[in-house]
Every structure is written in C-alpha cells, then in structure tokens.
Amino acid sequence: MNGQDLPLWLDISVSLLVLAGAAIAFLGSLGLLRLKSYFERVHAPAIIATMACWCVMHATLLYFSMVGEGLAVHALLIALFVAVTVPVTNIFLMRAALFRARRMGEAVPANLSRTATEDAREP
Amino acid sequence: MTGSLLAWALPSALFMLVAAMVLCLVRLLKGPAAQDRVLALDCIYLNGMLLMLVLGIYYGSQHYFEAAMLIALVGFASSTAMAKFLLRGEVIE
C-alpha cells in the first residue's frame, strides 16, 4: 500500500463498500453451493454481478478519484460491461439447462413458443 | 501510513472473495450436470474480477484494472461459448 494519509470519511466509506461487496460475493457463492436444484442455483450468482460488482466498483472509483489525479471513471466501464454481458450468458445457460432437462424427460415447463405455433396451425 | 481501517478491511475482503471462489470450486467439482459446472465457472470469473479490483486498491495501482477488464472480457466469451455448446452441440454454426 502507498504511504499517504487518507481522510477519515474516505477510509470508512471505501472500507465499508469493499467489505459489503466481498460479503455479498461470498453470500452469492454460498447460495450457488447450498441451493437444491439448478433452476434455484442460477439465481444466486446474479447478486455478484449486480450488487457486489457495483459496491467494489464504487469503492475503486472513490479511492482512485481521491488518491490519484482527476476523476477515475474507468472502473465504471467494468460494471457497465458486466451489467450488459452477464444477463446474456445467464439466458444462454438457462435455455441450455431447460433444453437438456426436456430431453432428459424431467418435469419442466413445456416450450411455449412451439405449442403456440402448433395451436395456430391446427384449425 | 494509509488509513488503519482500510488496512484491516482490504485483507478481510480479499479473504472473503477467495473463500467465495473456493465455494464455487466445490460446486464446480461436484456439480451434477454440465450446466452447473459452467455456472460455477461463471461465478469464479466474476469473483476473480472483484478480487483484481480489490487488489488494485490494496496496492494502490491502476494496472489491476486492466487485468480485471481482461478477466471480464475473456470470462464472458468463454461462458457464452460453453453455454452455446450445451445448447447446440457446437460453438459456431
């Protein structure tokens, strides 16, 4: 760590944000480990991509804006990128899981789009 | 010396993030289906990215930001490729 004095409010707020982000990431991972079925488990890591990521991003932004020169908004880039990409990955994964569960004959909801087109074709 | 609270908070945050990665690793190793393992890998790269950002504050260096950005980019590409493979059986059609 660099050896310069920080104002107390910056010390407290950066510490709180970093600790909150890490604790939320831990909770999300614990949920990933503890929940029973895949469709419950897929919800747990979402909190890492939203709340934990934004907490750590704000801590980085605050710290480097006060310690370095100028406003350090580059940390915002990571949070925005994660906010755009993680839903894409999760939707792909959930569709893959539904597809595989249907092929295994498990009790999951039927494919809505296919039944809709078949109903429209029937009369 | 840097703020005393930060000197205590940053190592504990690093410890919690590493513990989170270990929990994801357990799910990766025992996950019953392939999609569980891909989800655990997705979770691991998110945790690693946060770890890089916290390390950047810890060492007071902005270079860790680039590592975090690279982890986010490569993690997104790999997770999407694996999810596409699970869905279709091939990555690029």
PDB file of C-alpha atoms in Angstrom:
ATOM      1  CA  MET A   1       0.000   0.000   0.000  1.00  0.00           C
ATOM      2  CA  ASN A   2       1.167   3.528  -0.643  1.00  0.00           C
ATOM      3  CA  GLY A   3       2.125   5.502   2.433  1.00  0.00           C
ATOM      4  CA  GLN A   4      -0.045   8.608   2.354  1.00  0.00           C
ATOM      5  CA  ASP A   5      -2.708   9.739   4.756  1.00  0.00           C
ATOM      6  CA  LEU A   6      -6.331   9.383   3.740  1.00  0.00           C
ATOM      7  CA  PRO A   7      -9.218  11.457   5.112  1.00  0.00           C
ATOM      8  CA  LEU A   8     -11.301   9.540   7.616  1.00  0.00           C
ATOM      9  CA  TRP A   9     -14.534   9.615   5.592  1.00  0.00           C
ATOM     10  CA  LEU A  10     -12.750   8.118   2.581  1.00  0.00           C
ATOM     11  CA  ASP A  11     -11.197   5.434   4.784  1.00  0.00           C
ATOM     12  CA  ILE A  12     -14.570   4.467   6.254  1.00  0.00           C
ATOM     13  CA  SER A  13     -16.595   4.586   3.039  1.00  0.00           C
ATOM     14  CA  VAL A  14     -14.081   2.645   0.917  1.00  0.00           C
ATOM     15  CA  SER A  15     -13.730   0.026   3.660  1.00  0.00           C
ATOM     16  CA  LEU A  16     -17.494  -0.350   4.009  1.00  0.00           C
ATOM     17  CA  LEU A  17     -18.040  -0.620   0.243  1.00  0.00           C
ATOM     18  CA  VAL A  18     -15.265  -3.180  -0.221  1.00  0.00           C
ATOM     19  CA  LEU A  19     -16.400  -5.260   2.753  1.00  0.00           C
ATOM     20  CA  ALA A  20     -20.034  -5.141   1.601  1.00  0.00           C
ATOM     21  CA  GLY A  21     -19.025  -6.203  -1.913  1.00  0.00           C
ATOM     22  CA  ALA A  22     -16.923  -9.092  -0.684  1.00  0.00           C
ATOM     23  CA  ALA A  23     -19.602 -10.252   1.779  1.00  0.00           C
ATOM     24  CA  ILE A  24     -22.258 -10.170  -0.943  1.00  0.00           C
ATOM     25  CA  ALA A  25     -19.979 -12.122  -3.297  1.00  0.00           C
ATOM     26  CA  PHE A  26     -19.477 -14.692  -0.538  1.00  0.00           C
ATOM     27  CA  LEU A  27     -23.247 -14.956   0.001  1.00  0.00           C
ATOM     28  CA  GLY A  28     -23.862 -15.427  -3.717  1.00  0.00           C
ATOM     29  CA  SER A  29     -21.280 -18.201  -3.882  1.00  0.00           C
ATOM     30  CA  LEU A  30     -22.735 -19.812  -0.763  1.00  0.00           C
ATOM     31  CA  GLY A  31     -26.134 -19.774  -2.465  1.00  0.00           C
ATOM     32  CA  LEU A  32     -24.601 -21.398  -5.532  1.00  0.00           C
ATOM     33  CA  LEU A  33     -23.290 -24.174  -3.309  1.00  0.00           C
ATOM     34  CA  ARG A  34     -26.290 -24.671  -0.997  1.00  0.00           C
ATOM     35  CA  LEU A  35     -29.419 -24.375  -3.141  1.00  0.00           C
ATOM     36  CA  LYS A  36     -31.096 -27.589  -4.241  1.00  0.00           C
ATOM     37  CA  SER A  37     -31.952 -27.569  -7.961  1.00  0.00           C
ATOM     38  CA  TYR A  38     -30.244 -25.934 -10.921  1.00  0.00           C
ATOM     39  CA  PHE A  39     -33.086 -23.506 -11.536  1.00  0.00           C
ATOM     40  CA  GLU A  40     -32.755 -22.224  -7.965  1.00  0.00           C
ATOM     41  CA  ARG A  41     -28.970 -22.116  -8.168  1.00  0.00           C
ATOM     42  CA  VAL A  42     -28.913 -19.958 -11.273  1.00  0.00           C
ATOM     43  CA  HIS A  43     -30.354 -17.035  -9.295  1.00  0.00           C
ATOM     44  CA  ALA A  44     -27.639 -16.914  -6.636  1.00  0.00           C
ATOM     45  CA  PRO A  45     -24.654 -15.599  -8.669  1.00  0.00           C
ATOM     46  CA  ALA A  46     -26.775 -12.777 -10.101  1.00  0.00           C
ATOM     47  CA  ILE A  47     -26.166 -10.785  -6.910  1.00  0.00           C
ATOM     48  CA  ILE A  48     -22.406 -10.952  -7.565  1.00  0.00           C
ATOM     49  CA  ALA A  49     -22.817  -9.376 -10.985  1.00  0.00           C
ATOM     50  CA  THR A  50     -25.084  -6.612  -9.677  1.00  0.00           C
ATOM     51  CA  MET A  51     -24.690  -5.622  -6.027  1.00  0.00           C
ATOM     52  CA  ALA A  52     -21.174  -6.888  -5.269  1.00  0.00           C
ATOM     53  CA  CYS A  53     -19.770  -5.606  -8.553  1.00  0.00           C
ATOM     54  CA  TRP A  54     -21.310  -2.156  -8.082  1.00  0.00           C
ATOM     55  CA  CYS A  55     -20.098  -1.925  -4.456  1.00  0.00           C
ATOM     56  CA  VAL A  56     -16.496  -2.767  -5.361  1.00  0.00           C
ATOM     57  CA  MET A  57     -16.706  -0.527  -8.433  1.00  0.00           C
ATOM     58  CA  HIS A  58     -17.824   2.435  -6.314  1.00  0.00           C
ATOM     59  CA  ALA A  59     -15.015   1.750  -3.820  1.00  0.00           C
ATOM     60  CA  THR A  60     -12.457   1.724  -6.661  1.00  0.00           C
ATOM     61  CA  LEU A  61     -13.940   4.886  -8.158  1.00  0.00           C
ATOM     62  CA  LEU A  62     -13.914   6.739  -4.819  1.00  0.00           C
ATOM     63  CA  TYR A  63     -10.405   5.653  -3.859  1.00  0.00           C
ATOM     64  CA  PHE A  64      -8.692   6.423  -7.143  1.00  0.00           C
ATOM     65  CA  SER A  65     -10.595   9.686  -7.584  1.00  0.00           C
ATOM     66  CA  MET A  66      -9.290  10.895  -4.213  1.00  0.00           C
ATOM     67  CA  VAL A  67      -5.787   9.394  -4.310  1.00  0.00           C
ATOM     68  CA  GLY A  68      -4.913   9.763  -7.987  1.00  0.00           C
ATOM     69  CA  GLU A  69      -5.395  12.845 -10.083  1.00  0.00           C
ATOM     70  CA  GLY A  70      -8.791  13.599 -11.586  1.00  0.00           C
ATOM     71  CA  LEU A  71     -11.986  11.579 -11.648  1.00  0.00           C
ATOM     72  CA  ALA A  72     -11.267   7.872 -12.186  1.00  0.00           C
ATOM     73  CA  VAL A  73     -14.396   6.776 -14.026  1.00  0.00           C
ATOM     74  CA  HIS A  74     -12.729   3.838 -15.771  1.00  0.00           C
ATOM     75  CA  ALA A  75     -13.987   1.475 -13.073  1.00  0.00           C
ATOM     76  CA  LEU A  76     -17.486   2.286 -14.263  1.00  0.00           C
ATOM     77  CA  LEU A  77     -16.556   0.637 -17.565  1.00  0.00           C
ATOM     78  CA  ILE A  78     -16.200  -2.798 -15.916  1.00  0.00           C
ATOM     79  CA  ALA A  79     -19.519  -2.521 -14.072  1.00  0.00           C
ATOM     80  CA  LEU A  80     -21.346  -1.468 -17.236  1.00  0.00           C
ATOM     81  CA  PHE A  81     -19.699  -4.235 -19.234  1.00  0.00           C
ATOM     82  CA  VAL A  82     -20.651  -6.840 -16.624  1.00  0.00           C
ATOM     83  CA  ALA A  83     -24.199  -5.460 -16.471  1.00  0.00           C
ATOM     84  CA  VAL A  84     -24.504  -5.952 -20.235  1.00  0.00           C
ATOM     85  CA  THR A  85     -22.813  -9.347 -20.610  1.00  0.00           C
ATOM     86  CA  VAL A  86     -23.872 -11.393 -17.578  1.00  0.00           C
ATOM     87  CA  PRO A  87     -27.611 -11.477 -18.497  1.00  0.00           C
ATOM     88  CA  VAL A  88     -26.654 -12.720 -21.985  1.00  0.00           C
ATOM     89  CA  THR A  89     -24.619 -15.587 -20.514  1.00  0.00           C
ATOM     90  CA  ASN A  90     -27.294 -16.419 -17.956  1.00  0.00           C
ATOM     91  CA  ILE A  91     -30.076 -16.508 -20.534  1.00  0.00           C
ATOM     92  CA  PHE A  92     -27.991 -18.834 -22.726  1.00  0.00           C
ATOM     93  CA  LEU A  93     -27.256 -21.085 -19.753  1.00  0.00           C
ATOM     94  CA  MET A  94     -30.879 -21.230 -18.636  1.00  0.00           C
ATOM     95  CA  ARG A  95     -32.056 -22.058 -22.147  1.00  0.00           C
ATOM     96  CA  ALA A  96     -29.414 -24.781 -22.367  1.00  0.00           C
ATOM     97  CA  ALA A  97     -30.500 -26.180 -18.984  1.00  0.00           C
ATOM     98  CA  LEU A  98     -34.195 -26.168 -19.997  1.00  0.00           C
ATOM     99  CA  PHE A  99     -33.347 -27.835 -23.306  1.00  0.00           C
ATOM    100  CA  ARG A 100     -31.300 -30.532 -21.597  1.00  0.00           C
ATOM    101  CA  ALA A 101     -33.951 -31.079 -18.901  1.00  0.00           C
ATOM    102  CA  ARG A 102     -36.641 -31.540 -21.571  1.00  0.00           C
ATOM    103  CA  ARG A 103     -34.513 -34.050 -23.408  1.00  0.00           C
ATOM    104  CA  MET A 104     -33.939 -35.950 -20.165  1.00  0.00           C
ATOM    105  CA  GLY A 105     -37.709 -36.044 -19.681  1.00  0.00           C
ATOM    106  CA  GLU A 106     -37.719 -34.088 -16.434  1.00  0.00           C
ATOM    107  CA  ALA A 107     -40.752 -32.176 -15.182  1.00  0.00           C
ATOM    108  CA  VAL A 108     -40.057 -28.702 -16.550  1.00  0.00           C
ATOM    109  CA  PRO A 109     -42.471 -26.295 -18.269  1.00  0.00           C
ATOM    110  CA  ALA A 110     -43.108 -27.083 -21.913  1.00  0.00           C
ATOM    111  CA  ASN A 111     -41.739 -24.999 -24.770  1.00  0.00           C
ATOM    112  CA  LEU A 112     -44.245 -22.160 -25.048  1.00  0.00           C
ATOM    113  CA  SER A 113     -43.273 -20.901 -28.490  1.00  0.00           C
ATOM    114  CA  ARG A 114     -43.602 -24.320 -30.114  1.00  0.00           C
ATOM    115  CA  THR A 115     -47.023 -25.053 -28.610  1.00  0.00           C
ATOM    116  CA  ALA A 116     -48.238 -21.620 -29.674  1.00  0.00           C
ATOM    117  CA  THR A 117     -47.280 -22.218 -33.298  1.00  0.00           C
ATOM    118  CA  GLU A 118     -48.801 -25.704 -33.268  1.00  0.00           C
ATOM    119  CA  ASP A 119     -52.062 -24.342 -31.865  1.00  0.00           C
ATOM    120  CA  ALA A 120     -52.114 -21.694 -34.549  1.00  0.00           C
ATOM    121  CA  ARG A 121     -51.530 -24.279 -37.264  1.00  0.00           C
ATOM    122  CA  GLU A 122     -54.204 -26.710 -36.068  1.00  0.00           C
ATOM    123  CA  PRO A 123     -57.503 -25.251 -37.400  1.00  0.00           C
TER     124      PRO A 123
ATOM    125  CA  MET B   1       0.609   5.019   6.784  1.00  0.00           C
ATOM    126  CA  THR B   2      -2.671   4.538   4.992  1.00  0.00           C
ATOM    127  CA  GLY B   3      -5.930   4.591   6.885  1.00  0.00           C
ATOM    128  CA  SER B   4      -5.960   1.971   9.610  1.00  0.00           C
ATOM    129  CA  LEU B   5      -9.495   0.808   8.811  1.00  0.00           C
ATOM    130  CA  LEU B   6      -8.600   0.203   5.159  1.00  0.00           C
ATOM    131  CA  ALA B   7      -5.509  -1.774   6.181  1.00  0.00           C
ATOM    132  CA  TRP B   8      -7.823  -4.114   8.074  1.00  0.00           C
ATOM    133  CA  ALA B   9     -10.760  -4.153   5.651  1.00  0.00           C
ATOM    134  CA  LEU B  10      -8.909  -4.919   2.423  1.00  0.00           C
ATOM    135  CA  PRO B  11      -7.248  -8.198   3.580  1.00  0.00           C
ATOM    136  CA  SER B  12     -10.540  -9.447   5.031  1.00  0.00           C
ATOM    137  CA  ALA B  13     -12.325  -8.581   1.777  1.00  0.00           C
ATOM    138  CA  LEU B  14      -9.636 -10.484  -0.137  1.00  0.00           C
ATOM    139  CA  PHE B  15     -10.076 -13.426   2.220  1.00  0.00           C
ATOM    140  CA  MET B  16     -13.868 -13.429   1.724  1.00  0.00           C
ATOM    141  CA  LEU B  17     -13.508 -13.308  -2.063  1.00  0.00           C
ATOM    142  CA  VAL B  18     -11.064 -16.220  -2.031  1.00  0.00           C
ATOM    143  CA  ALA B  19     -13.460 -18.162   0.221  1.00  0.00           C
ATOM    144  CA  ALA B  20     -16.246 -17.410  -2.282  1.00  0.00           C
ATOM    145  CA  MET B  21     -14.074 -18.776  -5.084  1.00  0.00           C
ATOM    146  CA  VAL B  22     -13.449 -21.933  -3.047  1.00  0.00           C
ATOM    147  CA  LEU B  23     -17.213 -22.421  -2.584  1.00  0.00           C
ATOM    148  CA  CYS B  24     -17.683 -22.048  -6.354  1.00  0.00           C
ATOM    149  CA  LEU B  25     -14.854 -24.551  -6.880  1.00  0.00           C
ATOM    150  CA  VAL B  26     -16.688 -27.100  -4.704  1.00  0.00           C
ATOM    151  CA  ARG B  27     -19.791 -26.635  -6.864  1.00  0.00           C
ATOM    152  CA  LEU B  28     -17.620 -26.932  -9.984  1.00  0.00           C
ATOM    153  CA  LEU B  29     -16.196 -30.235  -8.801  1.00  0.00           C
ATOM    154  CA  LYS B  30     -19.425 -31.852  -7.581  1.00  0.00           C
ATOM    155  CA  GLY B  31     -21.988 -30.211  -9.894  1.00  0.00           C
ATOM    156  CA  PRO B  32     -24.378 -32.928 -11.027  1.00  0.00           C
ATOM    157  CA  ALA B  33     -24.833 -31.612 -14.584  1.00  0.00           C
ATOM    158  CA  ALA B  34     -22.688 -29.774 -17.094  1.00  0.00           C
ATOM    159  CA  GLN B  35     -24.681 -26.549 -16.767  1.00  0.00           C
ATOM    160  CA  ASP B  36     -23.885 -26.447 -13.022  1.00  0.00           C
ATOM    161  CA  ARG B  37     -20.186 -26.562 -13.804  1.00  0.00           C
ATOM    162  CA  VAL B  38     -20.473 -23.786 -16.391  1.00  0.00           C
ATOM    163  CA  LEU B  39     -22.439 -21.675 -13.901  1.00  0.00           C
ATOM    164  CA  ALA B  40     -19.762 -22.264 -11.237  1.00  0.00           C
ATOM    165  CA  LEU B  41     -17.047 -21.231 -13.696  1.00  0.00           C
ATOM    166  CA  ASP B  42     -19.056 -18.091 -14.499  1.00  0.00           C
ATOM    167  CA  CYS B  43     -19.226 -17.341 -10.759  1.00  0.00           C
ATOM    168  CA  ILE B  44     -15.484 -17.952 -10.348  1.00  0.00           C
ATOM    169  CA  TYR B  45     -14.536 -15.451 -13.031  1.00  0.00           C
ATOM    170  CA  LEU B  46     -16.830 -12.808 -11.520  1.00  0.00           C
ATOM    171  CA  ASN B  47     -15.221 -13.368  -8.113  1.00  0.00           C
ATOM    172  CA  GLY B  48     -11.744 -13.224  -9.642  1.00  0.00           C
ATOM    173  CA  MET B  49     -12.603  -9.947 -11.322  1.00  0.00           C
ATOM    174  CA  LEU B  50     -13.711  -8.446  -7.994  1.00  0.00           C
ATOM    175  CA  LEU B  51     -10.518  -9.826  -6.419  1.00  0.00           C
ATOM    176  CA  MET B  52      -8.445  -7.970  -9.023  1.00  0.00           C
ATOM    177  CA  LEU B  53     -10.303  -4.704  -8.309  1.00  0.00           C
ATOM    178  CA  VAL B  54      -9.758  -5.059  -4.532  1.00  0.00           C
ATOM    179  CA  LEU B  55      -6.075  -5.905  -5.137  1.00  0.00           C
ATOM    180  CA  GLY B  56      -5.831  -2.709  -7.160  1.00  0.00           C
ATOM    181  CA  ILE B  57      -6.988  -0.692  -4.141  1.00  0.00           C
ATOM    182  CA  TYR B  58      -4.690  -2.725  -1.865  1.00  0.00           C
ATOM    183  CA  TYR B  59      -1.547  -1.975  -3.863  1.00  0.00           C
ATOM    184  CA  GLY B  60      -2.716   1.481  -4.923  1.00  0.00           C
ATOM    185  CA  SER B  61      -2.045   0.684  -8.560  1.00  0.00           C
ATOM    186  CA  GLN B  62      -4.352   1.239 -11.529  1.00  0.00           C
ATOM    187  CA  HIS B  63      -2.813  -1.598 -13.552  1.00  0.00           C
ATOM    188  CA  TYR B  64      -5.016  -4.162 -11.839  1.00  0.00           C
ATOM    189  CA  PHE B  65      -7.976  -2.503 -13.514  1.00  0.00           C
ATOM    190  CA  GLU B  66      -6.762  -3.776 -16.891  1.00  0.00           C
ATOM    191  CA  ALA B  67      -6.426  -7.302 -15.532  1.00  0.00           C
ATOM    192  CA  ALA B  68      -9.994  -7.103 -14.219  1.00  0.00           C
ATOM    193  CA  MET B  69     -11.235  -5.838 -17.580  1.00  0.00           C
ATOM    194  CA  LEU B  70      -9.465  -8.715 -19.366  1.00  0.00           C
ATOM    195  CA  ILE B  71     -10.946 -11.260 -16.955  1.00  0.00           C
ATOM    196  CA  ALA B  72     -14.422  -9.835 -17.599  1.00  0.00           C
ATOM    197  CA  LEU B  73     -13.960  -9.954 -21.393  1.00  0.00           C
ATOM    198  CA  VAL B  74     -12.461 -13.450 -21.593  1.00  0.00           C
ATOM    199  CA  GLY B  75     -14.879 -14.804 -18.990  1.00  0.00           C
ATOM    200  CA  PHE B  76     -17.864 -13.554 -20.959  1.00  0.00           C
ATOM    201  CA  ALA B  77     -16.548 -15.080 -24.190  1.00  0.00           C
ATOM    202  CA  SER B  78     -15.794 -18.451 -22.598  1.00  0.00           C
ATOM    203  CA  SER B  79     -19.093 -18.709 -20.690  1.00  0.00           C
ATOM    204  CA  THR B  80     -21.102 -17.795 -23.781  1.00  0.00           C
ATOM    205  CA  ALA B  81     -19.181 -20.326 -25.872  1.00  0.00           C
ATOM    206  CA  MET B  82     -19.771 -23.092 -23.326  1.00  0.00           C
ATOM    207  CA  ALA B  83     -23.461 -22.236 -22.944  1.00  0.00           C
ATOM    208  CA  LYS B  84     -23.839 -22.236 -26.728  1.00  0.00           C
ATOM    209  CA  PHE B  85     -22.125 -25.598 -26.865  1.00  0.00           C
ATOM    210  CA  LEU B  86     -24.545 -27.018 -24.277  1.00  0.00           C
ATOM    211  CA  LEU B  87     -27.497 -25.633 -26.222  1.00  0.00           C
ATOM    212  CA  ARG B  88     -26.484 -26.608 -29.752  1.00  0.00           C
ATOM    213  CA  GLY B  89     -23.681 -29.143 -29.577  1.00  0.00           C
ATOM    214  CA  GLU B  90     -21.337 -26.823 -31.440  1.00  0.00           C
ATOM    215  CA  VAL B  91     -19.998 -23.323 -30.793  1.00  0.00           C
ATOM    216  CA  ILE B  92     -20.072 -21.711 -34.247  1.00  0.00           C
ATOM    217  CA  GLU B  93     -22.750 -22.903 -36.646  1.00  0.00           C
TER     218      GLU B  93
END
